[in-house]
Amino acid sequence: MTRLWALVVKELRALLKDRRARLILVAPPLMQLFLFAYAATFELERVPIAVWDEDGGREARELLARFAGSPHFAIRRQLHSGHEVAALLDQGEVRAVVHLAEDFGARLARGEVAPVQLLLDGRNSNTALLVQGYAAEVVARFAARGGDGAPGLTVRSWYNPNLESRWFFVPGLVAVLSFSLTLVVTALSVAREREAGTFDQLLVTPLSSWEILAGKSLPGVVVGMAEGTLILVAALLWFRVPLEGSLAALYLGMVLFALAAVGVGLMISALAVTQQQALLGAFLFLVPAVILSGFATPIANMPEPVQWLTRLDPLRYFLVVVRGVFLEGAGVAALADQYWPLLPIALASLAAAGLLFRRRSS
Amino acid sequence: MRARRLAALLRKEALQVVRDPSSIAIAFAMPLLLLALFGYAVSLDARNVRLGLVVEASGGPARDLISRFAQSEYFHPVLYRHFAAAEADFLAHRLDGILWLGADFEQRLAAGETAAALYLNGVDANQARLVAGYVEGAWEHWRAAAGRAGAVLVPRIWFNPAAESRHFLVPGLVAIVMTLTGSLLTAMVVAREWERGTFEALLATPLERGALIAGKLLPYFALGMASMAVVVAAAVAAFGVPLRGSLGVLGGVAALYLLACLALGLAISAATRSQFLAAQVALFATFLPAFMLSGFLFEVAAMPAPVRLVAELVPARHFVALLQSGFLAGDVPALLARHGLALAGEALFFLALALRAMPRRLA
């Protein structure tokens, strides 16, 4: 036990040995959190648009006034002919052009369907669809004005009534940032010692493989949990994301998740001969793990075989835990399905790492 | 004499790249993996939205509306008689949304009141907003088909008529891939030379600093351009992304971007002189910004002003804008001037930084 403790202390010292090393554990993740919490947004406000009104009548002006009044649009240009449209959209000066034909008012007066043409820049397909949605809302409200009544359909969003993307991404960043840091730190830990030759010295000490494994993984778990807590505090105090559920449920998930992350990191580290290979291995795991986790794009949109593959991704489960606890007020019972898959991932990867320690050094 | 020295250094560096399987993996395996993930697995387009339809009304209009949802490729409707049953499935994440048509649906519709309610899980705000858009679209079409006249929106999406997210994501991926080879690999490799002392040995040779940097960078430049070519070819051939701009412009812009990446990687390695630190810094200074701040996934225009300012400093932001235009819209001179100049400026700045970080003599 004292031997194990000595190893843990040595590992932590190696991680926190100088100011530069300590800084690298704290500063970049926090910087990333702030940058990305503000960057990762799909909400659009004041989208630059141009209007091309060939009608010019009262009805047309009223509709365009509604576009001008919407917080989602900012009218940058009034066009008088069609030949400017292409250049404006090409150069990205405006994201959309609203076009009303000469007979817009006349059609409305005759009680016919009056088309409102919307030309969109599709280079960012997601933006195009969102802008289209905002425009549809403006037109629907215009169409429903007066005697015709409400648009007929109301929309309510549970858990996040104002549909703030930040509430979705900030809890996600707690998971993603602590995952990437834990993975890189542990992946490089054994490889660095291998390159320096000190790992062989560690192997000839009376420590067993399992003690070395425990000594290498505990500091990783500590670093991962500390990182997660740091970002959690920032999410609560700075971003004011509501924490509806229990911290116990969150931390149960975090322990299991940190174990799984450390297991994967050490397994990569045990396989690698050099630090460069270890980093590459960490990357080859990290990038698909983040992409397939549901962090930015929903798992439900992925093809069936890929969805099956995401079940091997520890990040996937912890993301559900973090978001569930933060926004949906989930407790331990509701998250049981997310906890247990982390256990086999952690156990299998840690065991593989332990076995590989000795094999590779012969 | 000078040329021969440079040639010898180039040969040595090239051999080092070719003999290390992990450089080849970063340059070719990683790009293809990313391409497969983004071209095939990731999609922002909601398909098969599991929509619970609670139908307490039984008349013709309600039936007509239901059949519209059943036929749409966006929805996978599930019918319920009572709201409570649908709510239970919604809370257990078995449904993405509930559309509730009450018993007095037809009367309210006729009276011009709010007749139906749509409930969504707002945790994933973007997805919720897209689903709301789909349902509202289906609703509006249904009402228009029911003979209601008035203003209707007729959208037309340029450059990407079906609004496929793949056509938007894959061009940006070229930037991500080149960042990996350009910055991460270079930073690690040169940091290792510092750790081992072989870099100091090179400094002791009569090679000038400029030649030294050129010799270090050229093999990775070739590697980066090759991995770009692989990704562009795969994007066009395997994923059917149109390439409307010219290859020459694309290559020129890519070369500028790669130069900026390589210089940054070199500066990081010289500043940290440790593989561990270089890896951490390269990850946070190059890869993650290329992913999050470049417009590859998130719209730069939607970010708050201070973040937009930071994004302007990220070379990937300019490269991604040029890639998305180059693939989907063609060569747009105004955009080329703005982002091309920014890229050139950043490449020069990072080269100067790398030169400064590289000591002339050892302390």
XYZ file of C-alpha atoms in Angstrom:
725
model
C 0.000 0.000 0.000
C 2.800 2.420 0.883
C 4.531 1.342 -2.315
C 1.428 2.152 -4.329
C 1.056 5.473 -2.558
C 4.655 6.359 -3.333
C 4.045 5.640 -7.009
C 0.886 7.770 -7.069
C 2.750 10.654 -5.447
C 5.580 10.290 -7.947
C 3.167 10.320 -10.889
C 1.342 13.391 -9.629
C 4.661 15.152 -9.076
C 5.702 14.337 -12.634
C 2.475 15.913 -13.877
C 2.637 18.994 -11.682
C 6.401 19.361 -11.545
C 6.840 22.921 -12.800
C 4.801 26.019 -13.428
C 4.598 25.375 -17.156
C 3.278 21.862 -16.649
C 0.690 23.050 -14.118
C -0.378 25.898 -16.349
C -0.949 23.579 -19.281
C -3.444 21.557 -17.211
C -5.542 24.546 -16.172
C -5.252 27.455 -18.573
C -5.947 25.967 -22.019
C -9.053 24.008 -20.966
C -10.556 27.106 -19.342
C -9.698 29.212 -22.361
C -11.261 26.616 -24.603
C -14.366 26.523 -22.428
C -14.927 30.253 -22.718
C -14.076 30.467 -26.375
C -16.177 27.500 -27.359
C -19.097 28.243 -25.086
C -19.449 31.481 -26.988
C -18.477 30.012 -30.362
C -20.612 26.885 -30.367
C -23.918 28.433 -31.177
C -26.414 27.738 -33.870
C -28.611 30.707 -32.972
C -28.656 33.435 -35.530
C -29.455 37.045 -34.879
C -29.434 39.947 -37.287
C -28.747 37.758 -40.332
C -27.836 40.162 -43.158
C -30.440 40.004 -45.914
C -31.367 42.007 -48.992
C -34.898 42.720 -50.148
C -36.055 43.069 -53.724
C -39.547 44.523 -53.797
C -40.992 44.745 -57.303
C -44.479 45.417 -55.982
C -43.933 48.361 -53.676
C -47.567 48.367 -52.508
C -48.909 48.613 -48.979
C -49.050 44.853 -48.360
C -45.500 44.313 -49.610
C -44.166 47.122 -47.453
C -45.922 45.719 -44.421
C -44.390 42.277 -44.928
C -40.905 43.754 -45.364
C -41.408 45.866 -42.241
C -41.991 42.623 -40.377
C -38.656 41.296 -41.660
C -36.995 44.548 -40.579
C -38.609 44.304 -37.148
C -37.590 40.688 -36.547
C -34.546 40.287 -34.278
C -33.334 37.541 -36.613
C -32.898 39.750 -39.687
C -31.052 42.910 -40.584
C -31.909 44.357 -43.993
C -28.637 45.468 -45.557
C -29.681 46.271 -49.096
C -32.746 47.318 -51.057
C -32.447 45.932 -54.577
C -34.132 47.385 -57.623
C -33.273 44.682 -60.112
C -32.346 41.028 -60.190
C -28.813 41.225 -61.502
C -27.256 42.181 -58.157
C -28.663 39.113 -56.426
C -26.008 36.671 -57.619
C -23.051 38.856 -56.658
C -24.437 39.607 -53.194
C -25.011 35.951 -52.384
C -21.709 34.822 -53.955
C -19.671 37.224 -51.869
C -21.552 36.310 -48.725
C -22.527 39.934 -48.200
C -26.066 38.805 -47.472
C -27.264 35.341 -46.498
C -30.639 35.582 -48.150
C -32.651 37.695 -50.547
C -36.401 38.201 -50.104
C -38.112 38.766 -53.440
C -41.672 39.985 -53.933
C -42.997 39.922 -57.507
C -44.980 42.804 -59.041
C -48.325 41.092 -58.512
C -47.794 40.246 -54.811
C -50.366 42.766 -53.528
C -52.769 42.091 -56.387
C -52.751 38.344 -55.688
C -53.396 38.941 -52.005
C -56.271 41.270 -52.857
C -57.783 38.648 -55.173
C -57.505 36.059 -52.376
C -54.978 33.947 -54.248
C -51.738 32.361 -53.108
C -49.054 35.073 -53.122
C -45.527 33.627 -53.211
C -42.722 35.219 -51.169
C -39.515 34.059 -52.829
C -36.552 33.480 -50.540
C -33.113 32.901 -52.085
C -30.683 31.390 -49.586
C -26.908 30.891 -49.435
C -26.603 27.114 -49.023
C -22.865 26.914 -48.336
C -23.706 26.396 -44.687
C -26.730 24.131 -44.983
C -27.615 24.401 -41.314
C -27.679 28.185 -41.409
C -29.764 28.073 -44.577
C -32.379 25.855 -42.923
C -32.513 28.006 -39.791
C -32.864 31.222 -41.808
C -35.600 29.558 -43.816
C -37.363 28.664 -40.554
C -37.156 32.233 -39.255
C -38.483 33.576 -42.568
C -41.328 31.045 -42.554
C -42.297 32.308 -39.114
C -42.362 35.938 -40.283
C -44.435 35.061 -43.348
C -46.825 32.869 -41.324
C -47.437 35.686 -38.849
C -48.015 38.087 -41.713
C -50.433 35.684 -43.357
C -52.301 35.141 -40.091
C -52.739 38.844 -39.292
C -56.165 40.376 -39.043
C -59.256 38.224 -39.100
C -57.615 34.931 -39.961
C -56.444 34.448 -36.337
C -53.364 32.732 -34.906
C -51.063 30.538 -37.019
C -52.913 27.623 -35.436
C -49.890 25.829 -33.993
C -47.984 26.666 -30.829
C -44.549 25.273 -30.071
C -43.228 24.634 -26.569
C -39.773 23.336 -25.719
C -39.309 21.496 -22.485
C -36.152 21.760 -20.348
C -34.786 24.633 -22.427
C -37.745 26.887 -23.208
C -35.800 29.569 -25.053
C -33.805 27.000 -27.023
C -30.438 28.356 -25.943
C -27.649 26.370 -27.590
C -25.319 27.378 -24.792
C -27.311 25.278 -22.336
C -26.702 22.340 -24.639
C -23.008 22.915 -25.324
C -21.631 24.057 -21.963
C -22.554 20.845 -20.082
C -21.217 18.963 -23.103
C -17.896 20.764 -22.777
C -17.561 19.536 -19.179
C -17.409 16.068 -20.686
C -15.397 16.747 -23.847
C -12.659 18.902 -22.316
C -12.040 16.674 -19.301
C -12.054 13.661 -21.627
C -9.459 15.046 -24.030
C -7.154 16.188 -21.249
C -7.352 12.896 -19.339
C -6.796 10.900 -22.490
C -3.747 12.861 -23.640
C -2.153 12.972 -20.169
C -2.492 9.217 -19.603
C -1.642 8.277 -23.185
C 1.655 10.076 -22.933
C 2.468 8.908 -19.384
C 3.842 5.434 -20.137
C 5.169 6.357 -23.568
C 7.174 9.208 -22.106
C 8.766 6.881 -19.562
C 9.442 4.318 -22.278
C 11.241 6.900 -24.363
C 13.260 8.070 -21.373
C 13.976 4.480 -20.348
C 12.579 4.944 -16.839
C 9.699 2.560 -17.456
C 12.059 -0.408 -17.445
C 13.363 0.806 -14.092
C 9.787 0.890 -12.815
C 9.227 -2.682 -14.043
C 12.238 -4.053 -12.145
C 11.029 -2.585 -8.840
C 9.080 -4.951 -6.540
C 5.841 -3.337 -7.804
C 3.517 -5.774 -9.568
C 1.943 -4.935 -12.944
C -1.338 -4.248 -11.199
C 0.259 -1.872 -8.754
C 1.918 -0.014 -11.616
C -1.456 0.088 -13.370
C -3.169 1.468 -10.268
C -0.347 3.936 -9.696
C -0.602 5.163 -13.292
C -4.393 5.345 -13.381
C -5.212 7.000 -10.054
C -3.466 10.294 -10.926
C -5.267 10.259 -14.282
C -8.616 9.866 -12.533
C -7.712 12.676 -10.119
C -6.700 14.988 -12.971
C -9.817 14.132 -14.973
C -12.172 14.713 -12.055
C -10.431 17.951 -11.059
C -10.692 19.181 -14.629
C -14.361 18.209 -14.794
C -15.054 19.990 -11.499
C -13.254 23.131 -12.638
C -15.341 23.350 -15.786
C -18.491 22.456 -13.868
C -17.964 25.367 -11.491
C -17.378 27.701 -14.432
C -20.551 26.431 -16.118
C -22.582 27.121 -12.981
C -21.100 30.436 -11.880
C -20.263 32.077 -15.185
C -22.654 30.615 -17.723
C -25.466 30.128 -15.206
C -26.625 26.912 -16.758
C -29.318 25.628 -14.395
C -28.369 22.529 -12.430
C -31.677 20.760 -11.926
C -30.567 17.286 -10.856
C -28.357 15.840 -8.140
C -24.603 16.280 -7.941
C -24.336 12.704 -6.656
C -25.716 11.422 -9.968
C -23.255 13.617 -11.839
C -20.224 12.539 -9.837
C -21.102 8.851 -9.981
C -21.049 9.263 -13.749
C -17.829 11.271 -13.625
C -15.912 8.626 -11.650
C -16.944 5.858 -14.034
C -16.228 8.067 -17.020
C -12.778 9.093 -15.744
C -11.930 5.421 -15.188
C -12.947 4.580 -18.738
C -10.981 7.533 -20.162
C -7.902 6.572 -18.150
C -8.240 2.951 -19.242
C -8.327 3.887 -22.911
C -5.454 6.332 -22.462
C -3.240 3.803 -20.704
C -4.060 1.119 -23.248
C -2.910 3.444 -26.033
C 0.153 4.356 -23.996
C 1.066 0.713 -23.407
C 0.805 -0.022 -27.130
C 2.925 2.921 -28.192
C 6.711 2.890 -28.371
C 7.226 6.641 -28.714
C 5.340 9.683 -27.505
C 4.537 10.589 -31.072
C 2.809 7.254 -31.597
C 0.985 7.640 -28.283
C -0.297 11.049 -29.257
C -1.362 9.773 -32.633
C -3.180 6.879 -30.953
C -4.909 9.266 -28.552
C -5.969 11.340 -31.513
C -7.199 8.406 -33.538
C -9.448 7.590 -30.605
C -10.346 11.105 -29.481
C -11.534 12.552 -32.755
C -14.058 9.834 -33.673
C -15.062 9.602 -30.006
C -16.011 13.286 -29.926
C -17.669 13.209 -33.324
C -19.721 10.090 -32.608
C -20.638 11.067 -29.062
C -23.580 13.294 -29.871
C -21.674 16.355 -28.635
C -22.492 18.487 -31.651
C -24.598 16.311 -33.933
C -27.321 13.920 -32.778
C -26.616 10.201 -32.725
C -30.157 9.588 -33.981
C -29.185 11.144 -37.348
C -26.377 8.637 -37.908
C -26.773 5.480 -40.002
C -27.676 2.315 -38.083
C -24.219 0.591 -38.098
C -22.554 3.809 -36.908
C -25.097 4.150 -34.120
C -24.129 0.700 -32.986
C -20.468 1.728 -32.992
C -21.212 4.694 -30.724
C -22.015 2.222 -27.939
C -18.266 1.726 -27.490
C -17.764 5.434 -26.911
C -17.520 6.362 -23.201
C -18.163 10.011 -24.026
C -21.598 9.152 -25.374
C -22.850 7.955 -21.995
C -21.324 10.702 -19.930
C -22.799 13.381 -22.218
C -26.274 12.018 -21.515
C -25.482 12.020 -17.787
C -24.212 15.622 -17.756
C -27.037 16.996 -19.851
C -29.621 14.931 -18.000
C -28.437 16.150 -14.608
C -28.095 19.759 -15.701
C -31.214 20.336 -17.746
C -33.663 17.510 -17.177
C -33.108 17.121 -13.438
C -32.299 13.430 -13.807
C -31.292 11.336 -10.773
C -29.246 8.168 -10.349
C -32.170 5.867 -11.168
C -33.038 7.591 -14.450
C -29.400 7.387 -15.581
C -28.738 3.735 -14.724
C -28.668 2.847 -18.425
C -25.818 5.305 -18.893
C -23.754 4.178 -15.917
C -23.393 0.484 -16.441
C -21.936 0.465 -20.001
C -19.043 2.597 -18.707
C -18.009 -0.161 -16.342
C -17.132 -2.841 -18.933
C -15.353 -0.205 -21.048
C -13.256 0.847 -18.049
C -12.511 -2.701 -16.873
C -11.645 -4.069 -20.316
C -9.334 -1.207 -21.232
C -7.578 -1.139 -17.858
C -7.032 -4.901 -17.956
C -5.671 -4.667 -21.494
C -3.293 -1.893 -20.412
C -2.049 -3.946 -17.451
C -1.371 -6.944 -19.665
C 0.389 -4.863 -22.292
C 2.750 -3.163 -19.842
C 5.024 -6.188 -19.503
C 4.521 -7.662 -22.931
C 5.782 -4.601 -24.742
C 8.863 -4.036 -22.682
C 10.449 -7.409 -23.340
C 27.732 24.368 -52.031
C 24.744 25.792 -50.213
C 22.343 23.938 -52.494
C 24.119 20.651 -51.848
C 23.834 21.100 -48.085
C 20.155 21.878 -48.390
C 19.633 18.847 -50.624
C 21.360 16.610 -48.088
C 19.159 17.954 -45.287
C 16.030 17.524 -47.400
C 16.980 13.913 -48.116
C 17.479 13.224 -44.432
C 14.162 14.824 -43.446
C 12.273 13.035 -46.198
C 13.694 9.681 -45.114
C 12.666 10.433 -41.550
C 9.079 11.055 -42.656
C 8.870 7.990 -44.862
C 10.345 5.654 -42.253
C 8.025 6.706 -39.421
C 4.712 4.895 -39.803
C 2.970 7.366 -37.528
C 3.630 10.311 -39.861
C 2.111 8.384 -42.722
C -0.839 7.496 -40.478
C -1.459 11.148 -39.562
C -1.183 12.193 -43.191
C -3.323 9.499 -44.801
C -5.151 7.186 -42.352
C -6.495 10.030 -40.228
C -7.855 12.029 -43.200
C -9.667 9.023 -44.600
C -11.105 8.157 -41.196
C -12.334 11.716 -40.745
C -13.744 11.753 -44.241
C -15.656 8.535 -43.594
C -17.007 9.923 -40.330
C -18.078 13.274 -41.722
C -19.155 12.082 -45.120
C -21.104 9.124 -43.858
C -21.804 9.254 -40.134
C -22.381 12.858 -39.173
C -25.427 14.680 -40.353
C -27.128 17.789 -39.111
C -30.247 16.962 -41.115
C -32.892 15.446 -38.890
C -34.362 12.317 -40.466
C -36.854 9.928 -38.938
C -37.885 12.306 -36.190
C -39.886 10.195 -33.747
C -42.999 12.323 -33.455
C -45.804 11.292 -31.118
C -49.213 12.254 -32.521
C -51.847 12.510 -29.806
C -55.136 12.463 -31.694
C -58.235 12.977 -29.603
C -60.174 14.276 -32.581
C -61.423 11.836 -35.201
C -62.591 13.982 -38.121
C -61.324 14.275 -41.686
C -58.936 17.224 -41.189
C -57.073 15.420 -38.403
C -56.773 12.247 -40.518
C -55.478 14.280 -43.427
C -52.847 15.911 -41.249
C -51.712 12.543 -39.854
C -51.271 11.065 -43.312
C -49.035 13.996 -44.234
C -46.712 13.180 -41.372
C -46.761 9.477 -42.236
C -45.659 10.184 -45.811
C -42.907 12.636 -44.958
C -39.328 11.339 -44.980
C -38.557 13.511 -41.969
C -40.965 11.871 -39.547
C -41.530 8.545 -37.985
C -44.958 9.137 -36.430
C -46.342 7.143 -33.506
C -50.068 7.432 -32.750
C -51.474 7.889 -29.243
C -55.030 8.260 -27.955
C -54.073 9.990 -24.718
C -51.520 12.604 -23.900
C -50.306 10.839 -20.735
C -49.018 7.807 -22.667
C -47.145 10.002 -25.131
C -45.740 12.104 -22.301
C -44.330 9.002 -20.575
C -42.511 7.977 -23.786
C -41.311 11.529 -24.310
C -39.805 11.697 -20.823
C -38.049 8.364 -21.403
C -36.471 9.795 -24.610
C -38.426 7.405 -26.815
C -39.986 10.362 -28.651
C -38.402 13.543 -29.999
C -41.616 15.532 -29.876
C -45.372 15.400 -29.381
C -48.002 17.012 -31.581
C -51.242 17.265 -29.654
C -54.554 17.570 -31.506
C -57.249 18.035 -28.839
C -60.836 16.786 -28.976
C -62.022 20.253 -30.070
C -59.400 20.435 -32.845
C -61.853 21.081 -35.692
C -63.974 23.646 -33.875
C -60.906 25.630 -32.856
C -59.480 25.410 -36.351
C -62.716 26.681 -37.820
C -62.846 29.497 -35.278
C -59.301 30.518 -36.189
C -57.919 29.773 -32.728
C -54.780 27.901 -31.730
C -55.766 24.350 -32.544
C -52.679 22.228 -31.893
C -49.604 22.233 -29.676
C -46.143 20.891 -30.442
C -43.916 19.828 -27.528
C -40.199 19.380 -28.096
C -37.190 18.402 -26.001
C -35.215 21.640 -26.001
C -31.958 20.189 -24.631
C -30.470 20.023 -28.134
C -31.632 23.480 -29.142
C -30.508 23.277 -32.768
C -32.250 19.977 -33.363
C -35.402 21.233 -31.637
C -35.450 24.278 -33.865
C -35.019 22.188 -37.032
C -37.796 19.801 -35.975
C -40.076 22.754 -35.175
C -39.292 24.062 -38.675
C -40.221 20.728 -40.291
C -43.493 20.451 -38.352
C -44.436 24.067 -39.071
C -43.640 23.480 -42.734
C -45.864 20.395 -42.871
C -48.579 22.295 -41.014
C -48.440 25.276 -43.384
C -48.572 23.010 -46.436
C -51.538 21.191 -45.007
C -53.368 24.442 -44.392
C -52.489 25.760 -47.853
C -53.742 22.516 -49.415
C -56.940 22.957 -47.419
C -57.607 25.992 -49.579
C -56.287 28.807 -47.454
C -54.881 31.585 -49.627
C -52.409 34.305 -48.678
C -48.678 34.842 -48.513
C -46.594 31.634 -48.717
C -42.840 31.335 -48.454
C -41.145 29.756 -51.492
C -37.532 29.091 -50.480
C -34.754 28.284 -52.933
C -31.372 27.330 -51.571
C -28.454 28.225 -53.807
C -25.214 26.220 -54.088
C -26.740 23.302 -52.161
C -30.372 22.930 -53.238
C -31.174 19.951 -51.005
C -29.411 21.633 -48.038
C -27.352 18.496 -47.484
C -25.104 18.960 -44.503
C -22.505 16.671 -46.114
C -21.874 19.203 -48.878
C -21.274 21.783 -46.205
C -19.114 19.667 -43.863
C -16.789 17.819 -46.257
C -15.088 20.895 -47.828
C -14.238 22.243 -44.367
C -12.779 18.885 -43.502
C -9.857 19.561 -45.861
C -8.779 22.313 -43.457
C -9.028 20.033 -40.414
C -6.949 17.345 -42.088
C -4.249 19.763 -43.187
C -4.066 21.223 -39.685
C -3.260 17.759 -38.363
C -0.347 17.181 -40.727
C 0.782 20.779 -40.816
C 0.835 21.735 -37.159
C 0.467 18.725 -34.906
C 2.877 16.419 -36.708
C 5.476 19.127 -37.275
C 5.331 20.331 -33.670
C 5.832 16.800 -32.332
C 8.609 15.838 -34.714
C 10.729 18.915 -34.173
C 10.120 18.882 -30.408
C 11.504 15.350 -30.382
C 14.667 16.564 -32.057
C 15.023 19.200 -29.371
C 14.523 16.554 -26.672
C 17.126 14.277 -28.165
C 19.611 17.012 -28.870
C 19.768 16.270 -32.600
C 18.440 19.718 -33.331
C 21.381 21.259 -31.550
C 23.635 19.102 -33.667
C 21.970 20.565 -36.773
C 22.468 24.068 -35.425
C 26.183 23.341 -35.167
C 26.380 22.614 -38.907
C 27.208 25.444 -41.310
C 23.561 25.515 -42.488
C 21.861 28.881 -42.272
C 18.673 29.202 -40.250
C 16.589 29.865 -43.341
C 17.901 26.740 -45.031
C 17.391 24.769 -41.841
C 13.753 25.825 -41.615
C 13.186 25.171 -45.308
C 14.720 21.722 -44.965
C 12.512 20.925 -41.988
C 9.325 22.210 -43.582
C 9.488 21.000 -47.177
C 8.913 17.273 -46.562
C 5.903 18.054 -44.373
C 4.696 20.494 -46.978
C 4.732 17.689 -49.542
C 2.990 15.363 -47.081
C 0.308 17.948 -46.301
C -0.407 18.664 -49.969
C -0.622 14.942 -50.681
C -3.128 14.400 -47.892
C -5.158 17.329 -49.183
C -5.213 15.811 -52.664
C -6.439 12.505 -51.216
C -9.270 14.212 -49.325
C -10.342 16.386 -52.243
C -10.361 13.406 -54.606
C -12.360 11.306 -52.141
C -14.796 14.164 -51.436
C -15.585 14.519 -55.130
C -15.440 10.857 -56.153
C -16.925 9.084 -53.139
C -19.238 11.672 -51.631
C -20.329 13.540 -54.739
C -19.476 17.001 -53.400
C -19.369 19.359 -56.406
C -16.067 21.142 -57.075
C -17.144 24.331 -58.844
C -13.988 26.389 -58.374
C -10.708 25.762 -60.170
C -8.123 23.286 -58.908
C -5.310 25.808 -59.384
C -6.891 28.323 -57.004
C -7.661 25.580 -54.511
C -4.047 24.378 -54.599
C -2.629 27.877 -54.217
C -4.832 28.694 -51.253
C -4.080 25.327 -49.660
C -0.337 25.955 -50.025
C -0.685 29.285 -48.204
C -2.667 27.659 -45.406
C -0.220 24.811 -45.075
C 2.665 27.273 -44.839
C 0.950 29.039 -41.941
C 0.300 25.700 -40.199
C 3.856 24.453 -40.619
C 5.358 27.685 -39.337
C 3.060 27.610 -36.323
C 3.982 24.001 -35.600
C 7.660 24.840 -35.831
C 7.269 27.839 -33.517
C 5.417 25.696 -30.959
C 8.113 23.036 -31.019
C 10.917 25.571 -30.628
C 9.106 27.345 -27.808
C 8.263 24.211 -25.800
C 11.150 21.861 -26.696
C 9.250 18.956 -25.169
C 6.998 16.550 -27.026
C 4.508 16.451 -24.168
C 4.066 20.218 -23.996
C 4.239 20.608 -27.766
C 1.441 18.083 -28.163
C -0.751 19.883 -25.630
C -0.116 23.309 -27.082
C -0.586 22.139 -30.659
C -3.888 20.504 -29.723
C -5.238 23.631 -28.074
C -3.692 26.195 -30.402
C -4.310 24.595 -33.766
C -6.628 21.608 -33.922
C -9.458 22.713 -31.645
C -9.693 26.250 -33.060
C -9.702 24.773 -36.566
C -12.615 22.627 -35.451
C -14.658 25.146 -33.494
C -13.795 28.665 -34.655
C -13.323 28.150 -38.371
C -16.890 28.011 -39.570
C -16.396 24.327 -40.306
C -19.320 23.425 -38.039
C -20.448 26.628 -36.338
C -21.349 29.814 -38.167
C -18.712 32.488 -37.455
C -21.210 35.278 -38.078
C -23.346 33.964 -35.207
C -20.566 34.307 -32.646
C -20.278 37.294 -30.308
C -17.952 40.066 -31.510
C -14.899 39.267 -29.301
C -14.991 35.616 -30.366
C -15.326 36.652 -34.015
C -12.209 38.720 -33.570
C -10.293 35.725 -32.239
C -11.672 33.640 -35.109
C -10.253 36.138 -37.609
C -6.795 35.315 -36.233
C -7.274 31.586 -36.829
C -5.906 30.711 -40.293
C -8.436 27.892 -40.623
C -11.304 30.397 -40.536
C -10.124 31.969 -43.800
C -9.259 28.671 -45.389
C -12.639 27.115 -44.547
C -14.485 30.111 -46.012
C -12.486 29.721 -49.237
C -13.018 25.947 -49.289
C -16.778 26.165 -48.840
C -16.992 28.754 -51.601
C -14.498 26.986 -53.836
C -16.374 23.709 -53.676
C -19.982 24.894 -53.744
C -20.015 28.347 -55.335
C -16.884 28.627 -57.522
C -14.044 31.161 -57.498
C -15.403 34.413 -56.072
C -12.747 37.161 -56.582
C -13.977 39.325 -53.686
C -13.752 36.442 -51.217
C -10.403 35.310 -52.595
C -8.956 38.764 -52.090
C -10.235 39.133 -48.526
C -9.439 35.681 -47.172
C -6.418 35.026 -49.386
C -4.687 38.174 -48.155
C -5.512 37.325 -44.546
C -4.024 33.846 -45.046
C -0.865 35.229 -46.634
C -0.467 37.719 -43.796
C -0.865 34.995 -41.184
C 1.594 32.711 -42.956
C 4.208 35.481 -42.937
C 3.508 36.296 -39.294
C 3.917 32.688 -38.149
C 7.081 32.275 -40.231
C 8.563 35.316 -38.517
C 7.486 33.855 -35.179
C 9.174 30.541 -35.993
C 12.381 32.298 -37.001
C 12.373 34.274 -33.773
C 11.748 31.212 -31.640
C 14.639 29.411 -33.294
C 17.910 30.387 -31.567
C 20.928 31.333 -33.650
C 23.250 29.956 -31.031
C 22.800 27.875 -27.916
C 22.516 29.579 -24.607
